Short mmCIF file of C-alpha atoms and ligand atoms in Angstrom, two decimals:
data_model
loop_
_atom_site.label_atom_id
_atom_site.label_comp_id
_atom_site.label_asym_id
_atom_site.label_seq_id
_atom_site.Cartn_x
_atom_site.Cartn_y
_atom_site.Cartn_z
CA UNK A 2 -41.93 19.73 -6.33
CA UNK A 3 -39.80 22.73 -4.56
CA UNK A 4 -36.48 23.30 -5.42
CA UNK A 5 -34.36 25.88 -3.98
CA UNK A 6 -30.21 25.59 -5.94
CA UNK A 7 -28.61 28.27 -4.34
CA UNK A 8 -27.84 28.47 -0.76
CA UNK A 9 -24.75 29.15 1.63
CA UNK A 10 -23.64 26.97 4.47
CA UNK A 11 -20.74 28.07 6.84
CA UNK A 12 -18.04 26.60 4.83
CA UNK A 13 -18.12 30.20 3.39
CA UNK A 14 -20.33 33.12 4.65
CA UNK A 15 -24.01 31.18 5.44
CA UNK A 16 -24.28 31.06 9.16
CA UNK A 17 -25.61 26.92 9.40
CA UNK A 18 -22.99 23.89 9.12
CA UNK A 19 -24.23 22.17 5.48
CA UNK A 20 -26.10 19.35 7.13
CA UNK A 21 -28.12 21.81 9.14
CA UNK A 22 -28.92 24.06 5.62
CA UNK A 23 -30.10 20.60 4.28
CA UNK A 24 -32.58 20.07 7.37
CA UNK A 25 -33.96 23.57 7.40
CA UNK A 26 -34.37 22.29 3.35
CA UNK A 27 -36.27 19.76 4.61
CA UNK A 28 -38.03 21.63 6.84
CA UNK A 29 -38.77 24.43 4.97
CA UNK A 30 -40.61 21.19 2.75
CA UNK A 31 -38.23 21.64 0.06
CA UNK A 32 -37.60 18.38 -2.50
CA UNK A 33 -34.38 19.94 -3.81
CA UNK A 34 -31.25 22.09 -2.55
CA UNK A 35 -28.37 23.26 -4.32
CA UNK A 36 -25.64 24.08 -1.72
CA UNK A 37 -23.03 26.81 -3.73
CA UNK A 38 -20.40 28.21 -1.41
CA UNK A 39 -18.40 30.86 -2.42
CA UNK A 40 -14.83 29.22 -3.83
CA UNK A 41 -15.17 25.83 -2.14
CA UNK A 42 -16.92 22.63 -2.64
CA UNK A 43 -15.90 21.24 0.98
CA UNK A 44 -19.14 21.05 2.25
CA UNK A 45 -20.60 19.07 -0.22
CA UNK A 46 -19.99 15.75 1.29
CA UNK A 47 -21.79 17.01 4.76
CA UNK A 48 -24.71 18.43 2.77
CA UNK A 49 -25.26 14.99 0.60
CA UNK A 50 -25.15 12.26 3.64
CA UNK A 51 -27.75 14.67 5.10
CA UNK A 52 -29.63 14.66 2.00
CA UNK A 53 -29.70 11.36 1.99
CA UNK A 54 -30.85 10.95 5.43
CA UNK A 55 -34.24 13.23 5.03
CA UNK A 56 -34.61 12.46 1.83
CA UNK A 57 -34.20 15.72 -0.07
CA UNK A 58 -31.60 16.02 -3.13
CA UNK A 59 -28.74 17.77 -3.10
CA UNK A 60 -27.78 19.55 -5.83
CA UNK A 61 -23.89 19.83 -5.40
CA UNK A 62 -22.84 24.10 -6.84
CA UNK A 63 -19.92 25.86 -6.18
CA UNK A 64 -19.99 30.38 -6.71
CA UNK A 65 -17.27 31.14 -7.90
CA UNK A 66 -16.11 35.04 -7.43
CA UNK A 67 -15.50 36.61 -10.98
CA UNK A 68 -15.33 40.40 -11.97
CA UNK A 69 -15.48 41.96 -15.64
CA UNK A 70 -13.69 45.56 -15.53
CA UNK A 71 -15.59 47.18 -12.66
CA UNK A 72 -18.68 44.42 -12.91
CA UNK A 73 -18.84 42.24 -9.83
CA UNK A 74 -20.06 38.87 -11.05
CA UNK A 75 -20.86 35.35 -9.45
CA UNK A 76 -21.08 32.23 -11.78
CA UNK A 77 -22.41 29.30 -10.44
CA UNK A 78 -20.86 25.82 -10.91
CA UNK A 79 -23.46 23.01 -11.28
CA UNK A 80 -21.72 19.75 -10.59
CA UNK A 81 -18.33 20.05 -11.36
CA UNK A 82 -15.57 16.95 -11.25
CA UNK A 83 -13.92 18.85 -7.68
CA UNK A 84 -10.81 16.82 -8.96
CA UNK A 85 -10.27 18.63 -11.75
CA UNK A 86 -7.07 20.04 -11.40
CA UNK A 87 -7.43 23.62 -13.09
CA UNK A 88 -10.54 24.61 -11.42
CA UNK A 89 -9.38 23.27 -7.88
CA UNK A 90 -6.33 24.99 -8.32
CA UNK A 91 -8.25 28.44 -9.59
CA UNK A 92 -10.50 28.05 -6.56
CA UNK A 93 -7.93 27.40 -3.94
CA UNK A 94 -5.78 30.80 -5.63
CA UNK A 95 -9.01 32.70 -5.00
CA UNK A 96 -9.46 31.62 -1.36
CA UNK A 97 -5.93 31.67 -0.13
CA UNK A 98 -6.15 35.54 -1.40
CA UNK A 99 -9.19 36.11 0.41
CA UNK A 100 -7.35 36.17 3.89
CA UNK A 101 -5.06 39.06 2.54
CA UNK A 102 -7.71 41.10 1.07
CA UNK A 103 -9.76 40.55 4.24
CA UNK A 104 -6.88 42.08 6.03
CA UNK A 105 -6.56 44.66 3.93
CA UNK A 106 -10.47 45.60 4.65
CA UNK A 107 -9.20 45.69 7.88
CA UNK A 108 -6.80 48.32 7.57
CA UNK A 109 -9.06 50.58 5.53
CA UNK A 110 -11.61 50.20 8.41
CA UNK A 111 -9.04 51.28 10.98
CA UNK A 112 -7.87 54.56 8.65
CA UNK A 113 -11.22 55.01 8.45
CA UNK A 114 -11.72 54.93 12.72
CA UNK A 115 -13.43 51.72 12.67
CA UNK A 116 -11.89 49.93 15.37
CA UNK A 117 -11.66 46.49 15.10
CA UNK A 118 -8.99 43.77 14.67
CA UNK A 119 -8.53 41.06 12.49
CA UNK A 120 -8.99 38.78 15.82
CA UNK A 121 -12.28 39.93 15.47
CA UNK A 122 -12.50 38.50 11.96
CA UNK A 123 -10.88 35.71 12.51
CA UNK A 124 -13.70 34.99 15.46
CA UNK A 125 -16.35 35.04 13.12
CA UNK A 126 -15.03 32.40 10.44
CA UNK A 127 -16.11 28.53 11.38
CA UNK A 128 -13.01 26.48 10.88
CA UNK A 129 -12.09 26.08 7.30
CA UNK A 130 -14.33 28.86 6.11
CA UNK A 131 -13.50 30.89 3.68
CA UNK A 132 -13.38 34.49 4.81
CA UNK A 133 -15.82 37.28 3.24
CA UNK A 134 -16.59 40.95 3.79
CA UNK A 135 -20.12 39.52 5.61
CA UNK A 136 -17.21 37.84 8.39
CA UNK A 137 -16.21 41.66 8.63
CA UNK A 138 -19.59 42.74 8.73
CA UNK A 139 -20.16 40.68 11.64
CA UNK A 140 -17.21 41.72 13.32
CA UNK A 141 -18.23 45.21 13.01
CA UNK A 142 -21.79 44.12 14.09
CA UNK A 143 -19.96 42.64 17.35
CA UNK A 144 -18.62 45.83 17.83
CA UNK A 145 -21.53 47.60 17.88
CA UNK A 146 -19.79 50.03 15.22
CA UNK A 147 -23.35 48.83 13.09
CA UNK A 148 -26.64 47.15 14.03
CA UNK A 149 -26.61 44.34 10.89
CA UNK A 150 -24.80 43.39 7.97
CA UNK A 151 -26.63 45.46 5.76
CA UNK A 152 -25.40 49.04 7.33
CA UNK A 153 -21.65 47.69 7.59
CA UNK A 154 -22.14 46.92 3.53
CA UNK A 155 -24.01 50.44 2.72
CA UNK A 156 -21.95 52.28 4.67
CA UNK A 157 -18.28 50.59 3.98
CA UNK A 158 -18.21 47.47 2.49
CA UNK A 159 -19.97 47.72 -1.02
CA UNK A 160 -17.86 48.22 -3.98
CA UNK A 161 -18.41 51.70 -4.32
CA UNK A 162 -17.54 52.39 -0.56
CA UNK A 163 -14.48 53.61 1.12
CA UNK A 164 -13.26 50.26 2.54
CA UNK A 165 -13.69 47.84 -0.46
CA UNK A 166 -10.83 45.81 -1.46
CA UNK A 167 -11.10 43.16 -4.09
CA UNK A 168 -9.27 39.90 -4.25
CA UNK A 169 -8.61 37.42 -6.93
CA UNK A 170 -11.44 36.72 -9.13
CA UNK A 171 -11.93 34.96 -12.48
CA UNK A 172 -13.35 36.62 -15.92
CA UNK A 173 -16.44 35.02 -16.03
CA UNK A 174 -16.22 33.75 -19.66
CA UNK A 175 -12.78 31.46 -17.98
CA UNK A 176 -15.22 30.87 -15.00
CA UNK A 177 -17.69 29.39 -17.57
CA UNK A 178 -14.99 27.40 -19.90
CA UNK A 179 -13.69 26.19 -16.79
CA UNK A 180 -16.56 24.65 -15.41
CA UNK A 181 -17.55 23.18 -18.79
CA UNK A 182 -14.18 21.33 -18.75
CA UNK A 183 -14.66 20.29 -15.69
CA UNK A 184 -18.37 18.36 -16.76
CA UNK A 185 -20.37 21.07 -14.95
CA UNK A 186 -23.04 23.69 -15.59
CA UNK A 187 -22.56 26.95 -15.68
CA UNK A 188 -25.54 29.44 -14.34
CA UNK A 189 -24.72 33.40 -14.19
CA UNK A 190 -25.98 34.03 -10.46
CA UNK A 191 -27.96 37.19 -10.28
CA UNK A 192 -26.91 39.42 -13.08
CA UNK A 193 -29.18 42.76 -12.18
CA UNK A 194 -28.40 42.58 -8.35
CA UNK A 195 -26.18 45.45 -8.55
CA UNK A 196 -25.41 45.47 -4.72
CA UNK A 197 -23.80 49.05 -4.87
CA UNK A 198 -21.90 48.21 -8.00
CA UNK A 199 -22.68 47.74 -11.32
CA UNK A 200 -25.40 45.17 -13.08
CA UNK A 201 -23.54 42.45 -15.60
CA UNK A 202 -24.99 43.77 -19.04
CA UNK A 203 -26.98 41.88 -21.50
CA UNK A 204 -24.48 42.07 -23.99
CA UNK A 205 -22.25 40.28 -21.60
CA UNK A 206 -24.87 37.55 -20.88
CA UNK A 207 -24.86 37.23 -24.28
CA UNK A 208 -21.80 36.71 -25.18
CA UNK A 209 -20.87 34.14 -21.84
CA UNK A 210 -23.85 32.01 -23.98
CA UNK A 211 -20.99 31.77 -26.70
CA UNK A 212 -18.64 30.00 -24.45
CA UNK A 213 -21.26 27.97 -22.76
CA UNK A 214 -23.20 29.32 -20.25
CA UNK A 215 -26.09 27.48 -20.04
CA UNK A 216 -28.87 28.93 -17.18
CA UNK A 217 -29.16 32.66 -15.56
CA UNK A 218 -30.80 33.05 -12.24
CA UNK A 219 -34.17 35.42 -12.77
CA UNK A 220 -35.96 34.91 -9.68
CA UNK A 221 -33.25 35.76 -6.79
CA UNK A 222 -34.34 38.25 -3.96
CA UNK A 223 -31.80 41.46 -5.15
CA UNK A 224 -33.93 41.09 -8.63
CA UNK A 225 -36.99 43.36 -8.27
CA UNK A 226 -40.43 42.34 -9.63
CA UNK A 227 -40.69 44.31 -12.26
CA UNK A 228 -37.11 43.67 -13.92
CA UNK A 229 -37.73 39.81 -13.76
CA UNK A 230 -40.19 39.69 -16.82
CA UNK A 231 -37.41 41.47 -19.30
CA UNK A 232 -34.84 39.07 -17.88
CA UNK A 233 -37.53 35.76 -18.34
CA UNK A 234 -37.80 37.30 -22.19
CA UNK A 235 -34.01 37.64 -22.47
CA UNK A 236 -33.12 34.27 -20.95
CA UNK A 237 -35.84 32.52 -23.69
CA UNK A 238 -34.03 34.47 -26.75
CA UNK A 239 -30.63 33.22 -25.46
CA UNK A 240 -32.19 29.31 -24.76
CA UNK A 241 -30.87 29.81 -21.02
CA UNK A 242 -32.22 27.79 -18.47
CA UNK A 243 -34.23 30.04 -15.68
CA UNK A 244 -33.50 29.43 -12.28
CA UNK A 245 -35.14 30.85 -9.01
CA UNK A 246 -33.10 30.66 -6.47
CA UNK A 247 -33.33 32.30 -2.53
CA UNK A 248 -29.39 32.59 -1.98
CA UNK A 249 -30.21 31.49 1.66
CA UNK A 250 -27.58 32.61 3.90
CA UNK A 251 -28.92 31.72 6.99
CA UNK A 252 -29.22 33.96 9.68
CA UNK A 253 -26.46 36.14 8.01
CA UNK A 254 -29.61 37.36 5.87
CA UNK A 255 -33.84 37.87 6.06
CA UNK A 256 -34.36 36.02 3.33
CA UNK A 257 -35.41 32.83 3.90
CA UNK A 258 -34.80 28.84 2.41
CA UNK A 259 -36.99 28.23 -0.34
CA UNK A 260 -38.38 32.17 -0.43
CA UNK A 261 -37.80 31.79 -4.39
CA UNK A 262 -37.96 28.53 -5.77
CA UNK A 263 -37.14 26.92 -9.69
CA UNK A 264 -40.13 25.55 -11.55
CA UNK A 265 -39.72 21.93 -12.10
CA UNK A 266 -39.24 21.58 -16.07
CA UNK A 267 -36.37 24.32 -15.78
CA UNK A 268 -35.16 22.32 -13.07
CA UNK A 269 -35.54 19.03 -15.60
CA UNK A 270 -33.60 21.27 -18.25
CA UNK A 271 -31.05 22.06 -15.57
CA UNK A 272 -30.68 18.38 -14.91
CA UNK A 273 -30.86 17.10 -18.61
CA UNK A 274 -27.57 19.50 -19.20
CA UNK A 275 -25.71 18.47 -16.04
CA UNK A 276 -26.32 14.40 -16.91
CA UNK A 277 -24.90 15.67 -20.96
CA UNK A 278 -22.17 17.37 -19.27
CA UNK A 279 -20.88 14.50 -17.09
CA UNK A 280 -20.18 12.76 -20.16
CA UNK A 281 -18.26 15.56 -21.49
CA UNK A 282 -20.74 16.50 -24.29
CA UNK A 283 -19.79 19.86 -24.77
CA UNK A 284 -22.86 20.84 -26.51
CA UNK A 285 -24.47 20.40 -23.03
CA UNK A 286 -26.70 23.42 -23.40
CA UNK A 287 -27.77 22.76 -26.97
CA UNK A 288 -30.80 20.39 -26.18
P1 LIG B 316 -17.16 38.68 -0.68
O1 LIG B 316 -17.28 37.36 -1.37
O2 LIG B 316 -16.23 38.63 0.48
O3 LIG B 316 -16.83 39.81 -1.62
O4 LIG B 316 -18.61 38.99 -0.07
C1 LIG B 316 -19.72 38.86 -0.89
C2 LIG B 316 -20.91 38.37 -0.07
O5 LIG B 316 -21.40 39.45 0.71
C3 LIG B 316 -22.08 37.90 -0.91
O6 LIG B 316 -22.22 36.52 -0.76
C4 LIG B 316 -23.30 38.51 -0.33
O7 LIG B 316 -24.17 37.52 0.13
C5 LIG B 316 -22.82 39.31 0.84
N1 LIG B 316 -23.44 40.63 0.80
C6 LIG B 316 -23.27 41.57 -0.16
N2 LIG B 316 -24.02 42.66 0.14
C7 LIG B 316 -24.66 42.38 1.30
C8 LIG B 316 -25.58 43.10 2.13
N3 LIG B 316 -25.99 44.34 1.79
N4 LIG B 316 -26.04 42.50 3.25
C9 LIG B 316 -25.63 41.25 3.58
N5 LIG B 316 -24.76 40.54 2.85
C10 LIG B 316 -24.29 41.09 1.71
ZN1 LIG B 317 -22.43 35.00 0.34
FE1 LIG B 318 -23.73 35.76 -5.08
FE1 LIG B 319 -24.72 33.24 -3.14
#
C-alpha cells in the first residue's frame, strides 16, 4: 500500500485543482492521499468525489498556520468536523488576514525596488484561494525579478528576510486542542524544516503531546537523512504516530506526489486515532 497525507491543491498555494492532485495520486499509483491546504478545507469535497471515482482514499487534512515566539509552525488537522464553529471561525480569521499581510509583502517589495503590484498577486491566486507568499513568489517569477520560487523565498520572502510579514496564526498547543475538539487528529507537520527560520524544539514537541498531539511528520523532503533517525527515536519515546509525507505542491515545487510515503501500520495507527476521535474519545492517542 502507498500512502502519501500531505499534499496542496490550488485552493491554497499547490498549483493543480483537488480532483487533478487526486488523479496524479492515482497516477503516481498511490492507494492513499491526504489533501491539507493551508487554512481551508474547501477542496475537500472536489478531492473525495475524485477519490471515489479512481478509487484511491482521500484522507481529508487541513494545515493550519501557527507560530510559537519566533518558531514558524504548521499543525496538521486529520479529519476535523469543518462545522465546528471555533475552528471554522479560527480558520476563516487566519485567511481573511492573509490578503492584508500579502499586501503588506507587497509594499516591502516595492521599498525594497521590487516592482510589482498586487494585480500581479491577485493574477496568480485561482478563485477562492487563499493567498501565500509562494502567490508572490510567482508574481515576482512573472516578472522576471527571479527565475523560481525558491530565489524569491532566499532572497526576500523567508522569515529572516527583508520582506517577511506575518499574519494571524494560532499557538500550536490551541491549534492542537482545537482540532481535538473538533474530533480530529492532530500531526505537527515538519518540525526540523527550518526554511530560513527556526526548527520547533523537542521540548515543544513534547509538551504539544500533553495537550494531544498525536503523530509528527519524520519523513518530509526539508528533513535531511541523517536528522530523520533522531526524530524516528524521539517520536517512539513520545508514542507519536510517524508520518512520511511529500508536501506535494504541484508544479509550485520539484518534489514530487508520493516522493515520501507513510508505512502502512503508522498509517493503521493514524486511522485507529481518527475513527476514536470521531466519537469524541479524547484519549484518541492513548491506544
Ligand atoms: P505562507 O503560508 O504564505 O506563509 O507561505 C508558506 C508556504 O510557502 C509553504 O506552504 C511552503 O510550501 C512555501 N515555501 C516556503 N519556502 C519555500 C521555498 N523555498 N520554495 C518554495 N516554496 C516555499
Ligand atoms: Zn504551501
Ligand atoms: Fe507546511
Ligand atoms: Fe504543506
Amino acid at each position: 500500500m502507498r500512502i502519501d497525507l500531505h499534499t496542496h491543491s490550488n485552493v491554497s498555494d499547490g498549483s493543480q485543482p483537488p480532483a487533478d492532485v487526486v488523479a496524479s495520486a492515482a497516477q503516481a499509483g498511490l492507494d492513499v492521499v491526504g489533501l491539507c491546504d493551508h487554512d481551508t478545507t474547501s477542496g475537500w469535497l472536489e478531492a473525495i468525489i475524485a477519490g471515489e471515482q479512481l478509487g484511491v482514499e482521500v484522507i481529508p487534512g487541513v494545515e493550519i498556520s501557527c507560530a510559537r515566539g519566533p518558531v514558524g509552525i504548521h499543525m496538521l488537522g486529520y479529519g476535523i468536523n469543518p462545522r465546528y464553529a471555533e475552528l471554522a471561525d479560527e480558520l476563516e480569521r487566519i485567511r481573511n488576514d492573509r490578503v492584508p499581510r500579502a499586501k503588506a509583502v507587497v509594499r516591502r517589495l516595492n521599498a525594497l525596488g521590487v516592482e510589482i503590484t498586487w494585480q500581479d498577486v491577485v493574477g496568480q491566486v485561482s478563485n477562492e484561494t487563499v493567498v501565500g507568499r509562494p502567490h508572490i513568489a510567482d508574481a515576482m517569477v512573472a516578472r522576471g525579478v527571479v527565475a523560481d520560487r525558491h530565489e524569491a523565498f532566499a532572497r526576500y520572502l523567508n522569515r529572516s528576510c527583508p520582506a517577511y510579514v506575518s499574519h494571524r496564526v494560532l499557538d500550536p498547543a490551541s491549534a492542537v486542542e482545537m482540532i481535538t475538539a473538533a474530533d480530529g487528529v492532530a500531526v505537527i507537520a515538519h518540525p526540523k524544516a527550518g526554511r530560513g527560520g527556526a526548527q520547533v524544539s523537542d521540548e515543544l514537541i513534547a509538551n504539544l503531546c500533553q495537550v494531544g498531539l498525536v503523530g509528527i511528520e519524520v519523513d518530509h523532503p526539508d528533513h535531511p537523512q541523517q536528522i530523520r533517525p533522531a526524530l524516528a527515536d524521539l517520536a517512539d519515546q513520545l508514542q507519536l504516530v510517524k508520518l512520511g509525507s511529500s508536501d506535494y505542491h504541484g508544479t509550485g515545487k520539484t518534489i514530487a506526489i508520493g516522493q515520501e510515503t507513510t508505512d502502512p501500520q503508522q498509517y493503521e495507527a493514524l486511522r485507529h486515532a481518527m475513527r476514536r476521535a470521531r466519537w469524541g474519545w479524547e484519549g484518541a492517542r492513548q491506544g
